[in-house]
Each structure stands twice: as structure tokens, then as C-alpha cells.
Coordinates of N, CA and C and ligand atoms in Angstrom, one line a residue:
M1 N 163.4 61.5 188.4 CA 163.4 62.6 187.0 C 163.9 63.0 186.1
K2 N 164.9 63.6 186.7 CA 166.0 64.2 185.3 C 166.7 63.0 184.5
K3 N 167.4 62.0 184.8 CA 167.4 61.1 184.0 C 166.3 60.8 182.9
L4 N 165.2 60.3 183.2 CA 164.3 60.9 182.3 C 164.0 61.7 181.1
F5 N 164.4 62.7 181.5 CA 164.7 63.8 180.5 C 166.2 63.4 180.3
K6 N 167.4 62.9 180.6 CA 168.2 63.0 179.6 C 168.1 62.2 178.9
I7 N 167.1 61.1 179.0 CA 167.5 59.8 178.3 C 166.1 60.8 177.1
V8 N 165.0 61.5 177.0 CA 164.1 61.8 176.1 C 164.8 62.9 175.0
L9 N 165.5 63.7 175.8 CA 166.5 65.1 175.1 C 167.4 64.2 174.2
V10 N 168.0 62.9 174.4 CA 169.3 62.1 173.8 C 168.4 61.2 172.8
S11 N 167.5 61.5 173.1 CA 166.6 60.6 172.2 C 166.0 61.7 170.9
I12 N 165.6 62.7 171.7 CA 164.6 63.4 170.2 C 166.1 64.2 169.2
I13 N 167.0 64.9 169.8 CA 167.8 65.2 169.5 C 168.8 64.8 167.7
P14 N 168.8 63.5 167.8 CA 169.3 62.8 166.2 C 168.4 63.4 165.5
L15 N 166.4 62.5 166.5 CA 165.5 63.0 165.6 C 165.2 64.3 164.2
V16 N 165.6 65.3 165.4 CA 165.4 66.6 165.0 C 166.7 66.6 164.0
L17 N 168.0 66.5 164.0 CA 168.8 66.9 163.4 C 168.5 65.5 162.2
F18 N 168.1 64.5 162.2 CA 168.4 63.7 160.8 C 167.3 63.6 160.0
S19 N 166.1 64.4 160.4 CA 164.9 63.9 159.8 C 164.6 64.4 158.6
C20 N 165.3 65.3 158.4 CA 165.0 65.8 156.7 C 166.1 65.3 155.9
Y21 N 166.9 64.2 156.3 CA 168.4 63.5 156.0 C 167.4 62.8 155.1
Y22 N 167.9 62.8 153.5 CA 168.4 61.9 152.2 C 169.2 61.8 151.7
D23 N 168.4 60.1 151.2 CA 170.4 59.5 150.6 C 170.6 59.9 149.4
E24 N 169.3 60.5 148.8 CA 169.5 60.7 147.5 C 169.0 62.0 147.1
F25 N 169.2 62.9 146.3 CA 168.4 64.0 146.5 C 167.9 63.8 144.8
P26 N 166.8 64.4 144.4 CA 166.6 64.7 143.4 C 167.3 65.0 142.4
E27 N 166.9 64.3 141.4 CA 168.0 65.0 140.2 C 167.3 66.3 139.4
E28 N 168.4 66.6 139.2 CA 168.1 68.1 138.4 C 167.6 67.7 137.1
I29 N 166.8 68.8 136.9 CA 166.0 68.4 135.5 C 167.1 68.9 134.6
E30 N 167.5 68.1 133.4 CA 168.8 68.9 132.5 C 168.5 69.0 131.6
E31 N 168.3 70.5 131.2 CA 168.1 71.2 129.7 C 168.4 70.1 128.6
E32 N 167.7 70.1 127.4 CA 167.6 69.2 126.6 C 168.6 69.7 125.7
E33 N 169.3 68.2 125.4 CA 170.4 68.2 124.7 C 170.3 67.4 123.1
V34 N 170.5 68.7 122.0 CA 170.4 68.0 120.8 C 171.9 67.7 120.4
V35 N 171.9 66.8 119.9 CA 173.6 66.3 118.8 C 173.0 65.9 117.9
I36 N 173.6 66.9 116.9 CA 173.6 66.1 115.4 C 174.3 65.7 114.8
P37 N 174.2 64.1 114.1 CA 175.2 63.4 114.0 C 176.8 64.0 113.2
P38 N 177.8 63.8 113.3 CA 178.7 64.5 113.0 C 178.8 64.4 111.7
E39 N 177.8 63.5 110.7 CA 178.5 63.1 109.1 C 176.9 63.8 108.4
T40 N 176.3 64.6 109.8 CA 175.2 65.4 108.7 C 175.7 66.8 107.9
V41 N 175.0 66.7 106.9 CA 175.5 67.8 106.3 C 174.4 68.8 106.7
V42 N 174.6 70.3 107.8 CA 173.3 71.0 107.9 C 173.7 72.0 106.5
S43 N 172.5 71.9 105.6 CA 172.4 72.9 104.6 C 171.7 74.2 104.9
F44 N 172.4 75.2 104.8 CA 171.9 76.7 104.6 C 170.7 77.0 104.2
A45 N 170.1 76.3 103.1 CA 169.0 77.0 102.5 C 167.9 75.8 103.1
D46 N 168.5 74.6 103.6 CA 166.7 74.0 103.8 C 166.7 73.6 105.5
D47 N 167.8 73.7 105.9 CA 167.7 73.5 107.8 C 168.0 75.1 107.8
I48 N 168.4 76.0 107.7 CA 168.8 77.5 108.4 C 167.8 78.1 108.4
A49 N 167.9 78.4 106.5 CA 166.9 79.5 106.4 C 165.8 79.2 107.3
P50 N 164.9 78.1 107.0 CA 163.3 77.8 107.6 C 163.5 77.8 108.7
I51 N 164.9 78.4 109.5 CA 164.3 78.6 110.9 C 164.3 79.9 111.5
F52 N 164.2 80.6 110.2 CA 164.0 82.6 110.2 C 162.8 82.7 109.8
V53 N 162.2 81.8 108.7 CA 160.2 81.8 108.7 C 159.5 81.7 109.8
T54 N 160.0 80.2 111.0 CA 159.4 79.4 111.5 C 159.4 80.2 112.2
Y55 N 160.4 81.6 113.2 CA 160.2 82.1 113.7 C 159.6 83.6 113.5
N56 N 159.4 83.7 112.3 CA 159.0 85.0 111.7 C 160.1 86.2 112.1
C57 N 161.5 86.0 111.5 CA 162.8 87.1 112.4 C 162.4 87.8 111.4
T58 N 161.9 88.1 110.4 CA 162.0 88.4 109.0 C 160.7 90.6 110.0
Q59 N 160.4 89.8 111.0 CA 158.8 90.6 111.3 C 160.5 91.7 111.5
C60 N 161.1 91.3 112.3 CA 161.9 93.1 112.7 C 163.3 92.8 111.5
H61 N 163.8 91.7 111.2 CA 165.0 91.5 110.5 C 164.8 91.5 109.3
D62 N 164.2 93.1 108.6 CA 164.2 93.1 107.0 C 164.5 93.9 106.3
T63 N 164.8 94.4 105.3 CA 165.9 95.2 104.6 C 166.0 96.2 105.3
S64 N 164.4 97.3 106.0 CA 165.2 98.2 106.2 C 164.8 98.5 107.8
G65 N 164.8 97.0 108.1 CA 164.6 97.3 109.5 C 165.9 96.7 110.6
Q66 N 166.0 96.1 112.0 CA 167.3 95.6 112.6 C 168.0 94.7 111.8
A67 N 169.1 95.3 111.9 CA 170.2 94.1 111.1 C 170.4 93.0 112.0
P68 N 170.8 91.3 111.4 CA 170.8 91.5 110.3 C 169.6 91.4 109.5
D69 N 169.8 91.6 108.3 CA 168.4 91.4 107.3 C 168.0 90.1 106.8
L70 N 167.2 89.4 107.7 CA 167.2 87.7 107.5 C 166.3 87.3 106.3
T71 N 165.6 88.0 105.3 CA 164.6 87.9 104.4 C 165.2 87.2 103.6
A72 N 164.5 86.0 103.1 CA 165.0 85.2 102.0 C 166.2 85.9 100.6
G73 N 166.8 85.6 100.4 CA 168.1 85.9 99.4 C 168.9 86.7 100.3
N74 N 168.6 87.4 101.2 CA 169.3 88.4 101.7 C 170.2 88.1 102.9
A75 N 169.6 87.0 103.3 CA 170.2 86.4 104.6 C 171.5 86.3 105.0
Y76 N 172.0 85.3 104.2 CA 173.5 84.7 104.0 C 174.4 85.8 104.0
T77 N 174.1 86.4 103.1 CA 175.3 87.7 103.4 C 175.5 88.8 103.9
S78 N 173.9 88.6 105.0 CA 174.1 89.6 105.7 C 174.8 89.0 106.9
L79 N 174.4 87.8 107.0 CA 174.8 86.9 108.3 C 176.2 87.4 108.4
L80 N 176.7 87.0 107.0 CA 178.2 87.0 107.3 C 178.9 88.1 107.5
A81 N 178.3 89.5 107.5 CA 178.7 91.0 107.5 C 178.8 90.9 109.0
G82 N 179.2 89.5 109.3 CA 179.6 90.5 111.2 C 178.8 89.5 112.4
Y83 N 177.9 88.7 111.4 CA 177.4 87.7 113.0 C 177.6 86.1 112.2
V84 N 178.1 86.1 111.9 CA 178.3 84.5 111.7 C 180.3 84.6 111.1
N85 N 181.1 83.5 112.0 CA 182.7 83.6 111.9 C 182.6 82.3 111.4
P86 N 182.8 81.7 110.6 CA 182.4 80.2 110.2 C 183.4 79.6 110.9
G87 N 183.0 78.4 111.2 CA 184.0 77.8 112.3 C 184.5 77.4 113.5
N88 N 182.8 78.8 114.1 CA 183.2 79.2 115.3 C 182.1 80.0 115.7
S89 N 181.5 78.6 116.3 CA 179.9 79.2 117.1 C 180.3 80.4 117.9
S90 N 180.9 80.1 118.7 CA 180.7 80.5 120.4 C 181.5 82.0 120.2
T91 N 181.8 82.4 119.5 CA 182.4 83.5 119.2 C 181.3 84.3 118.2
S92 N 180.0 83.8 117.3 CA 179.1 84.4 116.4 C 178.0 85.3 116.5
R93 N 177.6 86.5 116.4 CA 176.5 86.6 117.4 C 174.7 85.9 116.9
L94 N 174.7 85.3 115.9 CA 174.2 84.8 116.0 C 173.5 83.8 116.8
Y95 N 174.5 83.0 117.1 CA 174.6 81.5 118.0 C 174.7 82.4 119.5
I96 N 175.4 83.2 119.4 CA 175.0 84.4 121.2 C 173.7 84.5 121.2
Q97 N 173.5 85.1 120.3 CA 171.8 85.9 120.5 C 171.1 85.0 120.6
L98 N 171.0 83.5 120.0 CA 169.6 82.8 120.0 C 170.2 82.4 121.0
A99 N 171.4 81.3 121.8 CA 171.6 80.5 122.5 C 171.8 81.1 124.2
D100 N 172.8 81.6 124.4 CA 173.0 82.9 125.2 C 172.3 83.3 125.5
N101 N 171.4 84.3 125.0 CA 170.5 85.8 125.1 C 169.3 84.9 125.3
G102 N 169.0 83.8 124.6 CA 167.3 83.2 124.4 C 166.2 84.3 123.3
H103 N 167.4 85.1 122.6 CA 166.3 85.8 121.7 C 165.4 84.3 120.9
R104 N 163.6 84.7 121.2 CA 162.4 84.1 120.8 C 163.1 82.9 121.3
N105 N 163.2 82.9 122.2 CA 163.0 81.2 122.7 C 163.4 80.3 121.4
V106 N 164.3 80.3 120.6 CA 164.6 79.0 119.4 C 164.8 78.0 120.4
D107 N 163.8 77.1 119.4 CA 164.3 75.6 120.2 C 165.5 74.6 119.8
A108 N 165.8 74.1 120.9 CA 167.0 73.0 120.9 C 167.4 72.1 119.5
N109 N 166.6 71.8 119.0 CA 167.2 71.5 117.5 C 167.2 72.3 116.5
S110 N 166.7 73.6 116.4 CA 167.5 74.4 115.6 C 168.4 75.1 116.1
L111 N 168.7 75.1 117.2 CA 170.0 75.9 117.9 C 171.0 74.8 117.7
A112 N 170.9 74.2 117.9 CA 172.4 72.7 117.6 C 172.5 72.7 115.9
L113 N 171.1 72.8 115.0 CA 171.7 72.9 113.3 C 172.6 74.1 113.0
I114 N 172.1 75.4 113.6 CA 172.8 76.5 113.3 C 174.2 76.6 113.7
K115 N 174.5 75.8 115.1 CA 176.0 75.7 115.9 C 176.5 74.9 115.2
K116 N 176.1 73.2 114.2 CA 176.7 72.8 113.5 C 177.0 73.3 111.7
W117 N 176.2 74.2 111.7 CA 176.4 74.9 110.3 C 177.7 75.9 110.7
I118 N 177.3 76.7 111.5 CA 178.2 77.9 111.6 C 179.8 76.6 111.9
D119 N 180.1 75.9 112.7 CA 181.3 74.7 113.0 C 181.8 74.5 111.9
D120 N 180.7 73.8 111.0 CA 181.5 73.2 109.7 C 182.0 74.3 108.9
G121 N 181.6 75.5 109.0 CA 182.0 76.3 108.2 C 181.3 77.6 107.3
A122 N 179.7 77.4 108.5 CA 178.7 78.1 107.4 C 178.9 78.4 105.5
E123 N 178.8 77.5 105.2 CA 178.7 77.3 104.1 C 177.3 77.5 103.0
N124 N 177.0 78.5 102.0 CA 175.8 79.1 100.9 C 175.4 77.8 100.5
N125 N 175.0 76.7 100.9 CA 175.0 75.6 100.4 C 173.5 75.0 100.8
Ligands
HEC201 C1 160.2 91.3 117.9 C2 161.0 92.2 117.0 C3 162.5 90.5 117.1 C4 162.1 90.0 116.2 C5 160.8 88.9 115.8 C6 163.9 88.9 115.8 N1 164.6 90.0 116.2 FE1 166.4 89.5 116.3 N2 167.1 91.4 117.4 C7 165.6 92.6 117.3 C8 166.1 93.7 118.2 C9 165.8 94.8 118.4 C10 167.7 93.3 118.2 C11 168.8 94.6 118.6 C12 168.7 94.2 119.9 C13 169.4 93.4 120.8 O1 170.2 92.5 120.0 O2 168.7 92.3 121.2 C14 168.1 92.3 117.5 C15 169.1 91.8 117.2 C16 169.9 90.8 116.9 C17 171.1 89.9 116.4 C18 172.2 90.6 116.3 C19 172.6 90.5 117.4 C20 173.6 91.6 117.6 O3 175.1 91.0 118.7 O4 174.8 92.5 117.5 C21 170.6 88.8 115.6 C22 171.9 88.3 114.9 C23 169.2 88.8 115.9 N3 168.7 89.4 116.0 C24 168.5 87.3 115.3 C25 166.9 86.9 115.4 C26 167.2 85.9 114.5 C27 167.8 84.8 114.5 C28 165.5 85.8 115.0 C29 164.1 84.7 114.4 C30 164.6 83.9 115.2 C31 165.1 87.0 115.2 N4 165.7 87.7 115.7 C32 164.0 87.5 116.0 C33 164.3 92.1 117.5 C34 164.0 90.8 117.0

């Protein structure tokens, strides 16, 4: 009887220990990554300013509201006055605010355009 108990115990322990073992863990859901081809020239007028329209940024960021002023005609000058460091998106408050702080939930493609535009020198093009 004792022997039978031991056999049962010995066969049950591995079952309990290894029953939740997975060879493969479910893959983590990766964040969408958008890569703008290096040869693409991102235009402030055609690519960046429209993002401010799409997301209604001027609802809060207008001439009398929260800085930076993102209204058409003023956005470039206002952004270059401290919110964008040409050539360096990672230290640019515009990019940090949108990409890292998740301000207004801007889509991945728009963020990639803003990043490339800044890293390419933030021209008024
Ligand atoms: C509902 C109002 C509202 C809207 C819409 C809005 N913002 Fe803002 N934004 C704010 C407020 C309030 C602040 C200041 C507090 C803060 O930093 O979150 C701010 C701050 C900022 C800053 C400055 C961050 C800093 O480091 O000083 C930037 C750049 C900015 N917003 C960009 C945008 C852009 C681009 C959009 C559109 C995609 C947008 N905001 C839409 C309210 C808004």
C-alpha cells in the first residue's frame, strides 16, 4: 500500500510541476512601427501642418491660447521658438510631447513624419 502511494506521488508531482509549461510563449504584440524611406523629403507645408489640422490642435494652441501657436501661418515660427530643435527630434518638445507623453494620441505615421522632418533639419519647406 505504501509503495503504491509512493508511485502515485512520484507520477503526480511532475504532472503538477510541468502541466503549465509552454515551449513557446505567445508573441508580444509589437507597437506599430512606421519607417519613412530616408530619401523622402518631408514637407512642413504638405505633411506637418496638415497634422495640426487633422488633430484640431488649434482648438487649444491658437494665437491667444496655449503655446505653441499652431495656427496656419504662425505654426512654423512658433514651433522653432523652443519646441523644435532642428536635427534632433529626441530633444524637441514637440516630438517628446506627442510621441512620449502621448499628447492627443497622434497616429504612428504622423509621428514618424514629424520625427523625420525634425531630424532632417526642420526646414520651412
Ligand atoms: C484640448 C486642448 C489641447 C489640444 C487639442 C492640443 N493640446 Fe497641446 N497642450 C495643451 C496643454 C494644456 C498644454 C500644456 C500642458 C502640457 O504640457 O500638457 C499643451 C502643450 C503642448 C506642447 C508643449 C509641450 C512642452 O514641452 O511645453 C506642444 C508642443 C503641444 N501641446 C502640441 C500639440 C499638438 C501638435 C497638438 C495637436 C496634435 C496639440 N498640442 C493639441 C492642450 C492641448
